[in-house]
Short mmCIF file of N, CA and C in Angstrom, two decimals:
data_model
loop_
_atom_site.label_atom_id
_atom_site.label_comp_id
_atom_site.label_asym_id
_atom_site.label_seq_id
_atom_site.Cartn_x
_atom_site.Cartn_y
_atom_site.Cartn_z
N HIS W 478 50.82 98.25 30.50
CA HIS W 478 49.38 98.05 30.42
C HIS W 478 48.87 98.81 29.18
N VAL W 479 48.03 98.08 28.43
CA VAL W 479 47.45 98.66 27.17
C VAL W 479 46.04 99.10 27.45
N GLN W 480 45.72 100.32 27.03
CA GLN W 480 44.37 100.77 27.10
C GLN W 480 43.75 100.90 25.72
N LEU W 481 42.53 100.42 25.52
CA LEU W 481 41.91 100.43 24.23
C LEU W 481 40.62 101.21 24.35
N VAL W 482 40.33 102.07 23.43
CA VAL W 482 39.10 102.92 23.47
C VAL W 482 38.38 102.83 22.13
N GLU W 483 37.17 102.28 22.18
CA GLU W 483 36.44 102.15 20.94
C GLU W 483 35.61 103.44 20.69
N SER W 484 35.29 103.68 19.44
CA SER W 484 34.41 104.78 19.03
C SER W 484 33.78 104.38 17.75
N GLY W 485 32.78 105.18 17.38
CA GLY W 485 32.13 105.03 16.05
C GLY W 485 30.87 104.25 16.04
N GLY W 486 30.39 103.71 17.23
CA GLY W 486 29.16 103.03 17.16
C GLY W 486 27.98 103.91 17.02
N GLY W 487 26.83 103.36 16.91
CA GLY W 487 25.60 104.18 16.75
C GLY W 487 24.55 103.41 16.10
N SER W 488 23.64 104.12 15.43
CA SER W 488 22.51 103.48 14.79
C SER W 488 22.64 103.60 13.29
N ALA W 489 22.13 102.57 12.57
CA ALA W 489 22.12 102.57 11.13
C ALA W 489 20.96 101.78 10.64
N GLN W 490 20.61 102.10 9.41
CA GLN W 490 19.57 101.34 8.72
C GLN W 490 20.16 100.09 8.14
N ALA W 491 19.31 99.08 8.02
CA ALA W 491 19.75 97.83 7.36
C ALA W 491 20.27 98.15 6.00
N GLY W 492 21.35 97.62 5.56
CA GLY W 492 21.94 97.93 4.33
C GLY W 492 22.96 99.03 4.34
N GLY W 493 22.99 99.73 5.47
CA GLY W 493 23.91 100.83 5.59
C GLY W 493 25.30 100.45 6.06
N SER W 494 26.05 101.44 6.47
CA SER W 494 27.43 101.20 6.92
C SER W 494 27.76 101.91 8.21
N LEU W 495 28.73 101.41 8.91
CA LEU W 495 29.27 102.04 10.06
C LEU W 495 30.75 101.63 10.14
N SER W 496 31.55 102.56 10.73
CA SER W 496 32.95 102.21 10.92
C SER W 496 33.30 102.39 12.37
N LEU W 497 33.89 101.44 12.94
CA LEU W 497 34.28 101.41 14.35
C LEU W 497 35.76 101.55 14.45
N SER W 498 36.25 102.25 15.44
CA SER W 498 37.69 102.44 15.63
C SER W 498 38.04 102.03 17.04
N CYS W 499 39.29 101.56 17.18
CA CYS W 499 39.79 101.22 18.49
C CYS W 499 41.19 101.81 18.58
N ALA W 500 41.29 102.83 19.41
CA ALA W 500 42.59 103.46 19.61
C ALA W 500 43.31 102.88 20.76
N ALA W 501 44.60 102.57 20.55
CA ALA W 501 45.39 102.03 21.65
C ALA W 501 46.32 103.02 22.27
N SER W 502 46.61 102.78 23.51
CA SER W 502 47.38 103.71 24.25
C SER W 502 48.87 103.60 23.87
N LYS W 503 49.31 102.53 23.31
CA LYS W 503 50.63 102.43 22.76
C LYS W 503 50.58 101.41 21.59
N ASN W 504 51.71 101.05 21.12
CA ASN W 504 51.73 100.26 19.87
C ASN W 504 51.23 98.79 20.14
N ALA W 505 49.93 98.73 20.38
CA ALA W 505 49.42 97.42 20.82
C ALA W 505 49.24 96.48 19.64
N TYR W 506 49.19 96.95 18.39
CA TYR W 506 48.88 96.12 17.27
C TYR W 506 50.14 95.63 16.51
N SER W 507 51.30 95.86 17.06
CA SER W 507 52.53 95.53 16.30
C SER W 507 52.91 94.00 16.52
N SER W 508 52.23 93.35 17.33
CA SER W 508 52.45 91.90 17.50
C SER W 508 51.18 91.21 17.97
N GLY W 509 51.22 89.85 18.01
CA GLY W 509 50.05 89.14 18.58
C GLY W 509 48.86 89.17 17.63
N CYS W 510 47.72 89.36 18.22
CA CYS W 510 46.44 89.29 17.44
C CYS W 510 45.47 90.30 18.08
N SER W 511 44.80 91.04 17.17
CA SER W 511 43.82 92.03 17.54
C SER W 511 42.44 91.65 16.99
N ILE W 512 41.38 91.88 17.72
CA ILE W 512 40.11 91.31 17.33
C ILE W 512 38.94 92.22 17.68
N TRP W 513 37.88 92.09 16.99
CA TRP W 513 36.62 92.70 17.27
C TRP W 513 35.62 91.57 17.69
N PHE W 514 35.07 91.70 18.86
CA PHE W 514 33.99 90.79 19.28
C PHE W 514 32.67 91.57 19.27
N ARG W 515 31.61 90.72 19.21
CA ARG W 515 30.24 91.29 19.28
C ARG W 515 29.45 90.47 20.31
N GLN W 516 28.75 91.22 21.16
CA GLN W 516 27.85 90.68 22.12
C GLN W 516 26.47 91.08 21.77
N ALA W 517 25.77 90.16 21.05
CA ALA W 517 24.37 90.48 20.71
C ALA W 517 23.46 90.20 21.84
N PRO W 518 22.29 90.86 21.93
CA PRO W 518 21.38 90.68 23.01
C PRO W 518 20.99 89.17 23.14
N GLY W 519 21.21 88.65 24.33
CA GLY W 519 20.82 87.26 24.61
C GLY W 519 21.70 86.24 24.02
N LYS W 520 22.83 86.59 23.46
CA LYS W 520 23.75 85.68 22.77
C LYS W 520 25.12 85.78 23.40
N GLU W 521 25.89 84.69 23.13
CA GLU W 521 27.24 84.73 23.64
C GLU W 521 28.15 85.63 22.82
N LEU W 522 29.27 85.99 23.44
CA LEU W 522 30.28 86.80 22.76
C LEU W 522 30.78 86.03 21.52
N GLU W 523 30.83 86.80 20.44
CA GLU W 523 31.22 86.21 19.16
C GLU W 523 32.38 86.95 18.54
N GLY W 524 33.42 86.23 18.16
CA GLY W 524 34.54 86.85 17.40
C GLY W 524 34.12 87.13 15.98
N ILE W 525 34.25 88.41 15.61
CA ILE W 525 33.79 88.82 14.29
C ILE W 525 34.90 88.93 13.29
N ALA W 526 35.99 89.57 13.66
CA ALA W 526 37.06 89.78 12.76
C ALA W 526 38.37 90.02 13.51
N ALA W 527 39.49 89.50 13.02
CA ALA W 527 40.76 89.67 13.67
C ALA W 527 41.79 90.01 12.63
N ILE W 528 42.90 90.62 13.12
CA ILE W 528 44.01 90.93 12.30
C ILE W 528 45.32 90.74 12.97
N GLY W 529 46.30 90.21 12.24
CA GLY W 529 47.61 90.03 12.75
C GLY W 529 48.46 91.23 12.60
N PRO W 530 49.72 91.18 13.07
CA PRO W 530 50.56 92.35 12.95
C PRO W 530 51.10 92.67 11.57
N GLU W 531 50.93 91.70 10.63
CA GLU W 531 51.44 91.99 9.25
C GLU W 531 50.35 92.00 8.32
N ALA W 532 50.51 92.68 7.24
CA ALA W 532 49.54 92.80 6.15
C ALA W 532 49.19 91.41 5.64
N GLY W 533 47.95 91.18 5.34
CA GLY W 533 47.54 89.93 4.79
C GLY W 533 46.99 88.93 5.77
N VAL W 534 47.11 89.18 7.06
CA VAL W 534 46.57 88.26 8.06
C VAL W 534 45.34 88.89 8.60
N THR W 535 44.18 88.55 8.00
CA THR W 535 42.89 88.96 8.52
C THR W 535 41.97 87.76 8.51
N LEU W 536 41.16 87.63 9.57
CA LEU W 536 40.29 86.49 9.74
C LEU W 536 38.88 86.99 10.01
N TYR W 537 37.89 86.33 9.50
CA TYR W 537 36.50 86.77 9.64
C TYR W 537 35.60 85.60 9.97
N ALA W 538 34.63 85.89 10.80
CA ALA W 538 33.60 84.98 11.14
C ALA W 538 32.70 84.88 9.84
N ASP W 539 32.03 83.77 9.65
CA ASP W 539 31.19 83.63 8.45
C ASP W 539 30.10 84.73 8.40
N SER W 540 29.67 85.14 9.57
CA SER W 540 28.69 86.27 9.55
C SER W 540 29.20 87.58 9.09
N ALA W 541 30.50 87.70 9.04
CA ALA W 541 31.14 88.99 8.64
C ALA W 541 31.76 88.96 7.23
N LYS W 542 32.00 87.78 6.77
CA LYS W 542 32.68 87.66 5.41
C LYS W 542 31.91 88.32 4.29
N GLY W 543 32.60 89.13 3.53
CA GLY W 543 31.96 89.82 2.44
C GLY W 543 31.29 91.11 2.80
N ARG W 544 31.20 91.40 4.07
CA ARG W 544 30.60 92.65 4.55
C ARG W 544 31.43 93.52 5.39
N PHE W 545 32.24 92.84 6.26
CA PHE W 545 33.13 93.60 7.18
C PHE W 545 34.57 93.45 6.80
N THR W 546 35.35 94.50 7.03
CA THR W 546 36.80 94.44 6.76
C THR W 546 37.54 95.17 7.87
N ILE W 547 38.79 94.74 8.05
CA ILE W 547 39.75 95.44 8.90
C ILE W 547 40.84 95.93 8.06
N PRO W 548 40.88 97.20 7.76
CA PRO W 548 41.94 97.76 6.93
C PRO W 548 43.25 97.63 7.75
N TYR W 549 44.32 97.31 7.03
CA TYR W 549 45.63 97.20 7.67
C TYR W 549 46.17 98.62 7.86
N ASP W 550 46.63 98.87 9.09
CA ASP W 550 47.14 100.19 9.46
C ASP W 550 48.67 100.12 9.80
N ASN W 551 49.45 100.74 8.87
CA ASN W 551 50.88 100.70 9.10
C ASN W 551 51.31 101.31 10.40
N ALA W 552 50.60 102.37 10.78
CA ALA W 552 50.95 103.06 12.02
C ALA W 552 50.63 102.22 13.24
N LYS W 553 49.73 101.30 13.13
CA LYS W 553 49.43 100.34 14.23
C LYS W 553 48.93 101.00 15.51
N ASN W 554 48.35 102.17 15.40
CA ASN W 554 47.87 102.76 16.58
C ASN W 554 46.37 102.73 16.73
N THR W 555 45.67 102.38 15.61
CA THR W 555 44.23 102.32 15.62
C THR W 555 43.76 101.17 14.80
N MET W 556 42.85 100.43 15.26
CA MET W 556 42.25 99.32 14.52
C MET W 556 40.83 99.68 14.16
N THR W 557 40.55 99.50 12.93
CA THR W 557 39.19 99.87 12.41
C THR W 557 38.46 98.65 11.98
N LEU W 558 37.12 98.72 12.16
CA LEU W 558 36.27 97.73 11.61
C LEU W 558 35.20 98.42 10.68
N GLN W 559 35.38 98.18 9.41
CA GLN W 559 34.42 98.78 8.48
C GLN W 559 33.32 97.81 8.18
N MET W 560 32.10 98.23 8.52
CA MET W 560 30.92 97.30 8.44
C MET W 560 29.97 97.87 7.37
N ASN W 561 29.79 97.06 6.37
CA ASN W 561 28.94 97.43 5.24
C ASN W 561 27.79 96.44 5.17
N LYS W 562 26.74 96.77 4.42
CA LYS W 562 25.59 95.93 4.29
C LYS W 562 25.06 95.39 5.58
N LEU W 563 24.93 96.32 6.51
CA LEU W 563 24.51 95.95 7.89
C LEU W 563 23.16 95.34 7.89
N LYS W 564 23.00 94.38 8.84
CA LYS W 564 21.74 93.62 9.04
C LYS W 564 21.30 93.83 10.52
N PRO W 565 20.02 93.69 10.74
CA PRO W 565 19.59 93.85 12.17
C PRO W 565 20.26 92.92 13.11
N GLU W 566 20.67 91.75 12.66
CA GLU W 566 21.41 90.77 13.53
C GLU W 566 22.81 91.27 13.83
N ASP W 567 23.27 92.31 13.21
CA ASP W 567 24.56 92.88 13.62
C ASP W 567 24.47 93.78 14.87
N THR W 568 23.23 93.98 15.34
CA THR W 568 23.05 94.75 16.52
C THR W 568 23.76 94.13 17.73
N GLY W 569 24.41 94.92 18.49
CA GLY W 569 25.07 94.43 19.68
C GLY W 569 26.14 95.39 20.20
N MET W 570 26.76 94.95 21.29
CA MET W 570 27.93 95.70 21.78
C MET W 570 29.18 95.15 21.13
N TYR W 571 30.01 96.04 20.60
CA TYR W 571 31.24 95.65 20.00
C TYR W 571 32.47 96.00 20.82
N TYR W 572 33.32 95.05 21.03
CA TYR W 572 34.48 95.18 21.77
C TYR W 572 35.73 94.88 20.97
N CYS W 573 36.79 95.68 21.12
CA CYS W 573 38.07 95.38 20.59
C CYS W 573 38.92 94.74 21.71
N ALA W 574 39.85 93.94 21.29
CA ALA W 574 40.72 93.31 22.28
C ALA W 574 42.04 92.93 21.61
N VAL W 575 43.06 92.81 22.38
CA VAL W 575 44.36 92.36 21.85
C VAL W 575 44.96 91.32 22.72
N GLY W 576 45.81 90.41 22.08
CA GLY W 576 46.43 89.39 22.84
C GLY W 576 47.83 89.16 22.26
N PRO W 577 48.72 88.55 23.03
CA PRO W 577 50.11 88.43 22.63
C PRO W 577 50.41 87.34 21.63
N THR W 578 49.52 86.38 21.41
CA THR W 578 49.83 85.27 20.48
C THR W 578 49.30 85.59 19.11
N HIS W 579 50.14 85.35 18.09
CA HIS W 579 49.71 85.59 16.74
C HIS W 579 48.46 84.85 16.42
N CYS W 580 47.60 85.50 15.61
CA CYS W 580 46.29 84.97 15.28
C CYS W 580 46.30 83.52 14.74
N LEU W 581 47.39 83.18 14.09
CA LEU W 581 47.41 81.92 13.38
C LEU W 581 47.97 80.80 14.26
N PHE W 582 48.35 81.12 15.51
CA PHE W 582 48.91 80.09 16.34
C PHE W 582 48.08 79.99 17.68
N GLY W 583 48.19 78.94 18.39
CA GLY W 583 47.59 78.77 19.66
C GLY W 583 46.09 78.52 19.53
N ASP W 584 45.31 78.89 20.50
CA ASP W 584 43.88 78.69 20.48
C ASP W 584 43.22 79.41 19.33
N PRO W 585 42.03 78.95 18.91
CA PRO W 585 41.37 79.60 17.81
C PRO W 585 41.27 81.11 17.95
N TRP W 586 41.44 81.87 16.90
CA TRP W 586 41.51 83.32 16.91
C TRP W 586 40.27 83.93 17.58
N PHE W 587 39.18 83.26 17.60
CA PHE W 587 37.99 83.87 18.08
C PHE W 587 37.71 83.46 19.59
N SER W 588 38.70 82.80 20.21
CA SER W 588 38.55 82.44 21.60
C SER W 588 38.91 83.61 22.48
N LYS W 589 37.92 83.99 23.34
CA LYS W 589 38.12 85.23 24.16
C LYS W 589 39.24 85.01 25.15
N SER W 590 39.58 83.83 25.54
CA SER W 590 40.59 83.57 26.56
C SER W 590 41.99 83.99 26.13
N ARG W 591 42.24 84.17 24.80
CA ARG W 591 43.59 84.54 24.38
C ARG W 591 43.81 86.02 24.32
N TYR W 592 42.83 86.81 24.69
CA TYR W 592 42.94 88.28 24.62
C TYR W 592 43.03 88.82 26.03
N PHE W 593 44.07 89.67 26.29
CA PHE W 593 44.33 90.17 27.61
C PHE W 593 43.77 91.56 27.81
N TYR W 594 43.76 92.40 26.79
CA TYR W 594 43.35 93.77 26.96
C TYR W 594 42.09 93.97 26.17
N TRP W 595 41.12 94.65 26.76
CA TRP W 595 39.80 94.91 26.18
C TRP W 595 39.41 96.36 26.27
N GLY W 596 38.72 96.81 25.26
CA GLY W 596 38.07 98.13 25.33
C GLY W 596 36.76 98.06 26.05
N GLN W 597 36.13 99.18 26.26
CA GLN W 597 34.91 99.27 27.06
C GLN W 597 33.63 98.93 26.25
N GLY W 598 33.77 98.85 24.99
CA GLY W 598 32.64 98.51 24.15
C GLY W 598 31.99 99.72 23.50
N THR W 599 31.38 99.51 22.32
CA THR W 599 30.57 100.56 21.70
C THR W 599 29.35 99.86 21.07
N GLN W 600 28.23 100.50 21.28
CA GLN W 600 26.93 99.93 20.88
C GLN W 600 26.65 100.20 19.36
N VAL W 601 26.21 99.15 18.67
CA VAL W 601 25.74 99.30 17.32
C VAL W 601 24.33 98.77 17.27
N THR W 602 23.43 99.56 16.67
CA THR W 602 22.06 99.17 16.59
C THR W 602 21.61 99.34 15.11
N VAL W 603 21.17 98.26 14.54
CA VAL W 603 20.76 98.23 13.13
C VAL W 603 19.23 97.92 13.05
N SER W 604 18.52 98.79 12.38
CA SER W 604 17.07 98.57 12.28
C SER W 604 16.62 98.64 10.84
#
């Protein structure tokens, strides 16, 4: 069983930056697909950014492209979401999740049904 713990949420001004981290109880990022979801107030869960087990496999929602990045971590114990040029519409609860199927195979990478393990969420508020 994999446990995921997010940290790093908080408040920021529009145009600012925040970095979120998701620590795994074991080597959860060495295979499959790992993702950050966002639940904005009154909106459905949205896949923001995902990363595969090898360098070079990163996927971003249009809303995140050019602003958010997932640095590749060789140690594969922590997944980070670096958020720059924040906008008020980035406000929401952010969840990390992992699933066994590689990001490039199976259901679309942003489909929540492919992820088995989830963190508890961390709140991000942009004003």
